[in-house]
């Protein structure tokens, strides 16, 4: 028996229907690690801030979250949930927008989530789509989970964000509701409304805006985040037009998202350092800040995995150098500068230490082989 959601919305005979894809679950681990989420979770947020507040404020929000500006256009890899929440918080502050999550919620859609969204929306019915979203959630986030609850004629679709302690959580919650309502509307039309939106946090200033946004009752301080709706909606079928080309698979998601979020701290740090290459600030301070860890805590945890931060930076730099030497015409001196080395000689020594070749020899060897 599930606990009551709240007042009249509680159902004493309700049951929880949980769906899991074992292929996805095997790729999730290290729940004690900082929560990570697909960069695609940014969705239309950066574009909204750009149009509503301007480029300068958007760049300020990215900088505050230690995120590279290329996320305006790209959504590759994983970012920490702390970085995502910090971006949302700074976007609201910079734009002077109270409850910014409510403002952009109607414009967020799972369709922006790449293969993940394509797989969900290619399901034949709404119920199957929600089952798919729950099953492949581990590809989207290391800690977030979604599930379906049913009881008689009532159903609830619920979501739990892995970092609920952040100041931006209400806006994260509003955003999440907007994203999964987009799944419902893909099957039921834009005029469809749930019975109620459930929010697992207290009323915010300007709370009446929530009912205006969702056009339905809003329950605050609910035991979970989600929507309650008529269970008959689960049988709604996709239109033939919507299913055209709908052949996305779990394998497509795995390939797009490199098998899922990082499962060790070392790989998490590597992900952050790759992002820092675009910001030209590869520092342990910025990395610790992005993962919401103290510098000493980060160093201690990395040591327990047998690696130092500097080693990770060197590995990432060399890997990027190999790409630049093979696929671009940048000079060795220019690549050295791009990667943050003080001199080309320092770069050459570091590169040779790892690969056994000078950058020039590496380029020549790969040029000859191609």
Coordinates of C-alpha atoms in Angstrom, one line a residue:
X1 CA 0.0 0.0 0.0
X2 CA 1.3 3.4 -0.9
X3 CA 1.2 6.5 1.3
X4 CA -1.4 9.0 0.6
X5 CA -0.4 11.7 -1.9
X6 CA -2.6 14.2 -0.2
X7 CA -6.1 14.6 1.0
X8 CA -8.7 13.7 -1.6
X9 CA -6.1 12.6 -4.1
X10 CA -5.1 9.6 -1.8
X11 CA -6.2 6.1 -2.7
X12 CA -6.0 3.5 0.0
X13 CA -5.9 0.7 -2.4
X14 CA -3.4 2.2 -4.8
X15 CA -0.6 0.1 -6.2
X16 CA 2.7 1.0 -7.6
X17 CA 3.6 -0.4 -11.1
X18 CA 7.4 -0.3 -11.5
X19 CA 9.1 -1.0 -14.8
X20 CA 12.8 -1.5 -15.3
X21 CA 15.0 -2.3 -18.2
X22 CA 17.8 -4.6 -16.9
X23 CA 20.1 -3.4 -19.7
X24 CA 19.8 0.1 -18.4
X25 CA 20.0 -0.7 -14.7
X26 CA 23.3 -2.6 -15.2
X27 CA 24.8 0.7 -16.3
X28 CA 23.9 2.6 -13.2
X29 CA 26.1 2.4 -10.1
X30 CA 27.9 4.4 -7.5
X31 CA 24.9 6.0 -5.9
X32 CA 27.2 7.7 -3.5
X33 CA 28.8 9.7 -6.3
X34 CA 27.7 13.2 -7.2
X35 CA 24.4 13.0 -9.3
X36 CA 25.0 13.3 -13.0
X37 CA 22.4 14.0 -15.7
X38 CA 22.5 14.2 -19.5
X39 CA 23.4 17.6 -20.9
X40 CA 20.3 17.2 -23.0
X41 CA 18.3 18.0 -19.9
X42 CA 19.1 21.6 -20.5
X43 CA 16.6 21.4 -23.4
X44 CA 15.2 24.8 -24.4
X45 CA 16.3 26.5 -21.2
X46 CA 19.4 28.3 -22.7
X47 CA 17.4 29.5 -25.7
X48 CA 14.7 30.8 -23.4
X49 CA 17.2 32.7 -21.3
X50 CA 18.8 34.1 -24.5
X51 CA 15.5 35.4 -25.8
X52 CA 14.1 36.6 -22.5
X53 CA 17.2 38.1 -20.9
X54 CA 19.9 38.5 -23.6
X55 CA 23.3 36.9 -24.4
X56 CA 25.2 38.6 -21.5
X57 CA 22.9 37.1 -18.9
X58 CA 22.9 33.7 -20.5
X59 CA 26.7 33.7 -20.5
X60 CA 26.7 34.7 -16.9
X61 CA 24.4 31.7 -16.0
X62 CA 26.7 29.3 -17.9
X63 CA 29.8 30.8 -16.2
X64 CA 28.2 30.5 -12.7
X65 CA 27.5 26.9 -13.4
X66 CA 31.0 26.2 -14.8
X67 CA 29.4 25.0 -18.0
X68 CA 30.9 25.7 -21.5
X69 CA 29.0 28.0 -23.8
X70 CA 28.9 25.3 -26.5
X71 CA 25.9 23.8 -24.5
X72 CA 23.9 26.6 -26.1
X73 CA 23.9 24.5 -29.3
X74 CA 25.2 21.1 -28.3
X75 CA 23.9 18.7 -25.7
X76 CA 26.6 16.0 -25.6
X77 CA 27.8 14.1 -22.6
X78 CA 26.8 14.4 -18.9
X79 CA 26.9 17.3 -16.5
X80 CA 26.5 17.3 -12.7
X81 CA 23.0 17.9 -11.4
X82 CA 24.5 20.6 -9.2
X83 CA 25.7 22.4 -12.4
X84 CA 22.3 22.1 -14.0
X85 CA 20.5 23.4 -10.8
X86 CA 23.1 26.2 -10.5
X87 CA 22.5 27.2 -14.2
X88 CA 18.7 27.4 -13.5
X89 CA 19.2 29.4 -10.3
X90 CA 21.6 31.9 -11.9
X91 CA 19.4 32.1 -15.0
X92 CA 16.4 33.1 -12.8
X93 CA 18.5 35.6 -10.8
X94 CA 20.2 37.2 -13.9
X95 CA 16.9 37.5 -15.8
X96 CA 15.1 38.8 -12.7
X97 CA 12.4 36.1 -13.2
X98 CA 10.6 34.7 -10.2
X99 CA 9.6 31.0 -10.8
X100 CA 11.5 30.8 -14.1
X101 CA 10.7 27.1 -14.3
X102 CA 7.0 28.0 -14.7
X103 CA 7.8 30.4 -17.5
X104 CA 9.7 27.9 -19.6
X105 CA 7.8 24.7 -18.5
X106 CA 5.3 24.9 -21.4
X107 CA 8.1 25.0 -23.9
X108 CA 10.2 22.0 -22.6
X109 CA 9.7 18.7 -24.3
X110 CA 11.1 15.2 -24.2
X111 CA 11.5 15.5 -28.0
X112 CA 14.7 17.6 -27.2
X113 CA 16.3 14.7 -25.4
X114 CA 17.7 13.0 -28.6
X115 CA 17.4 9.3 -28.9
X116 CA 16.1 9.0 -25.4
X117 CA 13.0 11.2 -26.3
X118 CA 12.7 9.5 -29.6
X119 CA 12.5 6.0 -28.0
X120 CA 9.8 7.2 -25.5
X121 CA 7.7 9.0 -28.2
X122 CA 7.8 6.0 -30.6
X123 CA 5.8 3.9 -28.2
X124 CA 2.4 2.8 -29.6
X125 CA 0.4 4.0 -26.6
X126 CA 0.8 6.6 -23.8
X127 CA 1.0 3.8 -21.2
X128 CA 3.9 2.2 -23.2
X129 CA 5.6 5.6 -23.5
X130 CA 5.5 6.2 -19.8
X131 CA 6.8 2.6 -19.2
X132 CA 9.7 3.3 -21.6
X133 CA 10.5 6.6 -19.9
X134 CA 10.7 4.8 -16.5
X135 CA 12.8 2.0 -17.9
X136 CA 15.4 4.1 -19.6
X137 CA 15.7 6.8 -17.0
X138 CA 19.1 5.3 -15.9
X139 CA 20.4 6.4 -19.3
X140 CA 19.3 10.0 -18.6
X141 CA 20.5 10.4 -15.0
X142 CA 22.5 8.5 -12.5
X143 CA 19.9 9.1 -9.7
X144 CA 16.7 10.4 -11.1
X145 CA 13.8 7.9 -11.3
X146 CA 10.2 7.9 -12.7
X147 CA 7.4 5.5 -12.1
X148 CA 3.7 4.9 -12.7
X149 CA 1.1 4.3 -10.0
X150 CA -2.4 3.2 -10.7
X151 CA -5.6 2.7 -8.6
X152 CA -8.9 2.0 -10.1
X153 CA -9.7 4.9 -12.5
X154 CA -6.8 7.0 -11.2
X155 CA -3.2 7.0 -12.2
X156 CA -0.2 9.0 -11.2
X157 CA 3.1 9.5 -13.0
X158 CA 5.8 10.4 -10.6
X159 CA 9.4 11.7 -10.8
X160 CA 12.3 12.1 -8.4
X161 CA 15.2 14.4 -9.0
X162 CA 18.5 13.3 -7.5
X163 CA 19.4 16.7 -6.0
X164 CA 16.4 18.1 -4.2
X165 CA 18.4 20.1 -1.7
X166 CA 19.4 22.9 -4.2
X167 CA 17.8 26.3 -3.9
X168 CA 16.7 25.9 -7.5
X169 CA 14.7 22.7 -6.8
X170 CA 11.2 24.3 -7.2
X171 CA 12.2 25.5 -10.7
X172 CA 13.7 22.1 -11.4
X173 CA 10.4 20.6 -10.3
X174 CA 8.3 22.9 -12.5
X175 CA 10.6 22.1 -15.4
X176 CA 10.3 18.3 -14.9
X177 CA 6.6 18.5 -14.9
X178 CA 6.7 20.4 -18.2
X179 CA 8.9 17.8 -19.8
X180 CA 6.8 14.8 -18.9
X181 CA 3.5 16.6 -19.6
X182 CA 4.9 16.8 -23.2
X183 CA 4.7 13.0 -23.3
X184 CA 1.0 13.1 -22.4
X185 CA 0.3 15.8 -24.9
X186 CA 2.1 13.9 -27.7
X187 CA -0.7 11.3 -27.4
X188 CA -3.6 13.3 -26.0
X189 CA -3.2 16.6 -27.8
X190 CA -2.2 20.1 -26.5
X191 CA -5.7 20.7 -25.0
X192 CA -5.4 17.8 -22.6
X193 CA -5.1 18.6 -18.9
X194 CA -4.3 16.3 -15.9
X195 CA -6.5 16.1 -12.9
X196 CA -3.8 17.7 -10.7
X197 CA -0.1 18.5 -10.7
X198 CA 1.6 17.3 -7.5
X199 CA 4.6 19.3 -6.2
X200 CA 6.8 17.9 -3.4
X201 CA 7.8 21.3 -2.1
X202 CA 6.0 24.2 -0.3
X203 CA 4.2 27.0 -2.0
X204 CA 6.5 29.5 -3.7
X205 CA 6.0 33.3 -3.9
X206 CA 3.5 33.9 -6.7
X207 CA 2.2 30.3 -6.4
X208 CA -1.0 31.1 -8.2
X209 CA 1.0 31.2 -11.4
X210 CA 1.3 27.4 -11.2
X211 CA -2.4 26.8 -11.7
X212 CA -2.4 29.3 -14.5
X213 CA 0.5 27.5 -16.2
X214 CA -0.8 24.0 -15.9
X215 CA -4.5 24.9 -16.1
X216 CA -5.4 22.4 -13.4
X217 CA -5.4 22.1 -9.6
X218 CA -1.9 22.2 -8.0
X219 CA -1.1 20.3 -4.8
X220 CA 1.8 21.6 -2.8
X221 CA 3.9 19.7 -0.3
X222 CA 2.8 16.4 -1.9
X223 CA 4.7 13.3 -1.0
X224 CA 6.1 13.1 -4.6
X225 CA 6.4 15.2 -7.8
X226 CA 4.1 14.2 -10.5
X227 CA 0.7 14.4 -12.2
X228 CA -2.6 12.6 -11.4
X229 CA -4.9 11.7 -14.3
X230 CA -7.6 9.5 -15.6
X231 CA -6.1 6.0 -16.0
X232 CA -8.1 5.5 -19.2
X233 CA -5.7 7.9 -20.9
X234 CA -3.0 5.2 -20.7
X235 CA -4.7 3.5 -23.6
X236 CA -4.4 6.5 -25.9
X237 CA -2.7 5.5 -29.1
X238 CA -0.2 7.4 -31.2
X239 CA -1.4 8.6 -34.6
X240 CA 0.1 6.8 -37.6
X241 CA 1.7 10.1 -38.6
X242 CA 3.5 10.4 -35.2
X243 CA 4.9 6.9 -35.5
X244 CA 6.4 7.4 -39.0
X245 CA 10.1 6.7 -38.7
X246 CA 9.6 5.7 -35.0
X247 CA 12.3 3.1 -34.9
X248 CA 14.5 4.3 -32.1
X249 CA 15.8 1.6 -29.8
X250 CA 17.4 1.3 -26.4
X251 CA 20.6 0.6 -28.3
X252 CA 20.4 3.9 -30.0
X253 CA 20.1 5.6 -26.6
X254 CA 23.1 3.6 -25.3
X255 CA 25.3 4.6 -28.3
X256 CA 24.2 8.3 -28.1
X257 CA 24.8 8.5 -24.4
X258 CA 27.9 6.3 -24.2
X259 CA 26.2 3.6 -22.3
X260 CA 24.9 5.9 -19.5
X261 CA 26.2 8.3 -16.8
X262 CA 29.7 7.9 -15.5
X263 CA 29.9 5.2 -12.8
X264 CA 33.2 6.2 -11.1
X265 CA 34.4 9.5 -9.8
X266 CA 37.4 9.4 -12.2
X267 CA 35.1 9.2 -15.2
X268 CA 32.9 11.9 -13.7
X269 CA 36.0 14.1 -13.4
X270 CA 37.0 13.3 -16.9
X271 CA 33.6 14.4 -18.2
X272 CA 33.9 17.7 -16.4
X273 CA 37.5 18.3 -17.6
X274 CA 36.4 17.6 -21.2
X275 CA 33.9 20.4 -20.7
X276 CA 36.5 22.6 -19.2
X277 CA 38.6 22.4 -22.4
X278 CA 35.9 24.6 -24.0
X279 CA 36.2 27.1 -21.1
X280 CA 40.0 27.1 -20.9
X281 CA 39.9 26.6 -17.2
X282 CA 41.0 23.1 -16.3
X283 CA 41.3 23.4 -12.6
X284 CA 40.6 21.3 -9.6
X285 CA 38.7 24.2 -7.9
X286 CA 36.3 24.5 -10.9
X287 CA 35.9 20.7 -11.0
X288 CA 35.1 20.4 -7.3
X289 CA 32.7 23.3 -7.6
X290 CA 30.9 21.7 -10.5
X291 CA 30.5 18.4 -8.6
X292 CA 29.5 20.2 -5.4
X293 CA 32.5 18.8 -3.5
X294 CA 35.3 20.4 -1.5
X295 CA 38.7 20.3 -3.1
X296 CA 40.2 18.1 -0.4
X297 CA 37.2 15.7 -0.5
X298 CA 37.6 15.4 -4.3
X299 CA 41.3 14.7 -3.9
X300 CA 40.7 12.1 -1.2
X301 CA 38.0 10.3 -3.2
X302 CA 40.2 10.3 -6.4
X303 CA 43.1 8.9 -4.3
X304 CA 40.8 6.1 -3.2
X305 CA 40.4 5.2 -6.9
X306 CA 44.2 5.4 -7.4
X307 CA 44.4 8.5 -9.5
X308 CA 45.3 12.2 -9.1
X309 CA 43.5 15.1 -10.7
X310 CA 46.6 16.2 -12.6
X311 CA 46.8 12.7 -14.2
X312 CA 43.2 13.0 -15.5
X313 CA 43.9 16.4 -16.9
X314 CA 47.0 15.2 -18.7
X315 CA 45.1 12.2 -20.1
X316 CA 42.3 14.4 -21.4
X317 CA 44.7 16.9 -22.9
X318 CA 46.6 14.2 -24.7
X319 CA 43.4 12.6 -26.0
X320 CA 42.2 16.0 -27.3
X321 CA 45.7 16.7 -28.8
X322 CA 45.5 13.4 -30.7
X323 CA 42.2 14.4 -32.2
X324 CA 43.4 17.9 -33.2
X325 CA 46.6 16.5 -34.7
X326 CA 44.7 14.0 -36.7
X327 CA 41.6 15.9 -37.8
X328 CA 42.7 19.5 -38.1
X329 CA 45.5 21.6 -39.6
X330 CA 46.2 23.5 -36.4
X331 CA 49.9 24.0 -35.8
X332 CA 51.6 22.3 -32.8
X333 CA 52.0 25.7 -31.2
X334 CA 48.4 26.5 -31.7
X335 CA 47.3 23.2 -30.2
X336 CA 49.6 23.8 -27.3
X337 CA 47.8 27.1 -26.6
X338 CA 44.3 25.6 -27.1
X339 CA 45.1 23.0 -24.5
X340 CA 46.4 25.5 -22.0
X341 CA 50.1 24.7 -22.0
X342 CA 52.5 27.6 -21.2
X343 CA 54.8 26.7 -24.1
X344 CA 54.9 24.3 -27.1
X345 CA 57.9 22.6 -25.5
X346 CA 55.9 21.8 -22.4
X347 CA 53.1 20.4 -24.6
X348 CA 55.6 18.3 -26.6
X349 CA 57.2 16.8 -23.5
X350 CA 53.8 15.9 -22.0
X351 CA 52.6 14.4 -25.2
X352 CA 55.7 12.4 -25.7
X353 CA 55.6 11.1 -22.2
X354 CA 52.2 9.5 -22.8
X355 CA 52.4 8.5 -26.4
X356 CA 56.1 7.9 -27.0
X357 CA 56.0 10.3 -30.0
X358 CA 56.4 14.0 -30.5
X359 CA 53.3 15.8 -31.7
X360 CA 54.8 16.2 -35.2
X361 CA 55.8 12.5 -35.4
X362 CA 52.3 11.5 -34.3
X363 CA 50.7 13.7 -37.0
X364 CA 53.0 12.4 -39.7
X365 CA 52.3 8.8 -38.7
X366 CA 48.6 9.3 -38.7
X367 CA 48.7 11.2 -41.9
X368 CA 50.7 8.4 -43.6
X369 CA 48.3 5.7 -42.3
X370 CA 45.2 7.6 -43.6

